[in-house]
Amino acid sequence: MAKLWGGRFSAPTPKLMEEFNDSLSFDRRLWKEELEASDAYALALRDAGIYSGRELALVRAAFREIETEFVNERFAYKAEDEDIHTAIERRLVEKIGETGKKIHSGRSRNEQVTTDERIYLKKTTVGVILLLKSLQKTAVRIASDTIDDIVPSYTHLQQAQLIRLGHYFMSLFFMIQDDKERFVDVLKRIDILPLGSGAAAGSTLKLDRRILKRELGFVALSPNSVYGVSDRAFITEFLYAAAQTLVHLSRFAEDLIIWSSSEFRFIELNDMYSTGSSMMPQKKNPDSLELIRGKASRAIANLNSILILQKGLPLTYSKDLQEDKEPLFDSVATLLISVKIFEGVISTLKVNRSNLLQRVDDSIYATDIADYLTERGIPFRDAHKIVGKLVLLSLDKNEALRDVELSKLRKLSAKFGDDYYDIFNPVKSVERHDLYGGTSLKRVKEQISLAHKMMKEVRASRR
Ligand code: ARG
């Protein structure tokens, strides 16, 4: 097949090598970005005196026709198309002949590929940020709805302290806030245009790169051509932000899976997000959440592979870098669908209010009892020991903590009084955590107002 670079070659490329070499099967999705970049490039070529006004008009009209072909899924790929860059250039030449051949003046695919990736990733990142905002809104709504429900929190997956369920869901909001900020931050480093870098040294044409920057809507130009064509850290960062977001979701998914088990029954997933078993008729499985948990591993693997790809790779471009696209596209697709499904799951799940405290035994108040003693002047370390003995005694006698008689309590510490029995009250327990960031009603409400403020701020900063 006739290659764009075929001039110095005398032997044909075997079929298998073509298959191995081509990236068209996965980079064809960059057709729009490639057209945008090429259109802007044509304009810069006009400014540099390569194209006349008439030729530029011809090129731009041809690009519009090619765009229509893509939109209507009529673009005809040919066997010699290696990647999306060569495919579009080949089509341009088919359409307008000699004038089309000038489009590649001073240009290299090395800069084209990373330019397209940056255009693509800018749009994608903005989309991700919007999705995360939507998830945050849902988290806040659920937090408000469940602010009066009290559940045990767990450390080491053992009952730890009581918290408001709304407090738990606000933790989702704040983790996603960090994730979202990571994407906002990466955007700064994606928004740098390498076009004009040529193959490595910068174009020999007197291109006005400001035209390219303006046409493509970039904030900055890469200030160094070697950096421009070589660097893929913007992809690494995006893949890290994606992996971390999915890792966050996987932890919430895991909690919700546990909470929906027959042993807990804190929540029930909507049928929409569950599936059955082909063998066991009684089953309703939390597949949606299991998949989110599972998909996090793909995102981690993709981050890993982009790092390994770059490690020790000589500057500037090597064909290895062609392998940067599949992990990127895979993480983007995985992230987008996972966030949407997760939001669907949490916005439709049912909280079984009456079950939340069913399995909580009095030992969850152990810290409250220690605090009770501390407030009455006993150093915490001693209080901890006293309550430890009390817990042991109640286990020995198979007697709930709230049933231990005052006389027995007094043997452990003279500070125990009648008000000891008031400790065993879930609302009182959570209300005692009344400081900034705590789980009292006032403090969870405070978090919700902060969340509303934060959501407004991001909207404002994106003009
Ligand atoms: N298809 C390649 C990629 O995706 C771009 C071509 C790079 N340039 C070259 N001279 N081989 O990275």
Coordinates of N, CA and C and ligand atoms in Angstrom, one line a residue, residues 21-23 26-27 82-85 108-110 113 117 232 317-319 321-325, ligand 1:
N21 N 1.7 -2.1 13.5 CA 2.1 -0.7 13.5 C 1.0 0.3 13.6
D22 N -0.2 -0.1 13.0 CA -1.2 0.9 12.9 C -1.9 1.2 14.2
S23 N -2.3 2.5 14.3 CA -3.1 2.8 15.6 C -4.5 3.3 15.2
F26 N -7.8 2.4 17.2 CA -8.1 3.1 18.4 C -8.0 4.6 18.4
D27 N -7.2 5.1 17.5 CA -7.1 6.6 17.5 C -8.1 7.2 16.5
E82 N -2.6 4.6 8.4 CA -1.9 4.1 9.5 C -2.6 4.5 10.8
D83 N -3.0 5.8 10.8 CA -3.6 6.4 12.0 C -4.5 7.5 11.5
I84 N -5.2 8.1 12.4 CA -6.2 9.1 12.0 C -5.5 10.3 11.3
H85 N -4.3 10.6 11.7 CA -3.6 11.7 11.1 C -3.4 11.5 9.6
S108 N 4.7 17.6 11.9 CA 5.0 16.3 12.2 C 3.9 15.6 12.9
R109 N 3.7 14.3 12.7 CA 2.7 13.6 13.5 C 3.1 13.6 14.9
N110 N 4.3 13.7 15.2 CA 4.7 13.7 16.6 C 4.0 14.8 17.4
V113 N -0.1 14.2 17.2 CA -0.8 13.2 18.1 C -1.0 13.8 19.5
E117 N -4.5 14.7 21.5 CA -4.8 14.2 22.8 C -5.1 15.3 23.8
R232 N 4.2 13.3 28.4 CA 2.9 12.7 28.5 C 2.4 12.8 30.0
Y317 N 10.1 11.7 20.7 CA 9.1 10.7 20.4 C 9.7 9.3 20.0
S318 N 9.1 8.3 20.6 CA 9.3 6.9 20.1 C 8.0 6.3 19.9
K319 N 8.0 5.3 19.1 CA 6.7 4.7 18.8 C 6.0 4.1 20.0
L321 N 5.2 5.5 22.4 CA 4.1 6.4 22.9 C 2.8 6.2 22.2
Q322 N 2.8 5.5 21.1 CA 1.5 5.2 20.5 C 0.6 4.4 21.5
E323 N 1.3 3.7 22.4 CA 0.6 2.9 23.4 C -0.1 3.7 24.5
D324 N 0.0 5.0 24.4 CA -0.5 5.8 25.5 C -2.1 6.0 25.4
K325 N -2.6 5.7 24.2 CA -4.0 6.0 24.0 C -5.0 5.0 24.5
Ligands
ARG1 N1 0.2 6.9 15.3 C1 1.3 7.5 16.1 C2 0.8 7.6 17.6 O1 -0.3 7.4 17.9 C3 1.6 8.9 15.6 C4 2.7 8.8 14.6 C5 4.0 9.3 15.2 N2 5.0 9.7 14.3 C6 5.8 8.8 13.6 N3 6.7 9.4 12.9 N4 5.7 7.5 13.6 O2 1.7 7.9 18.4

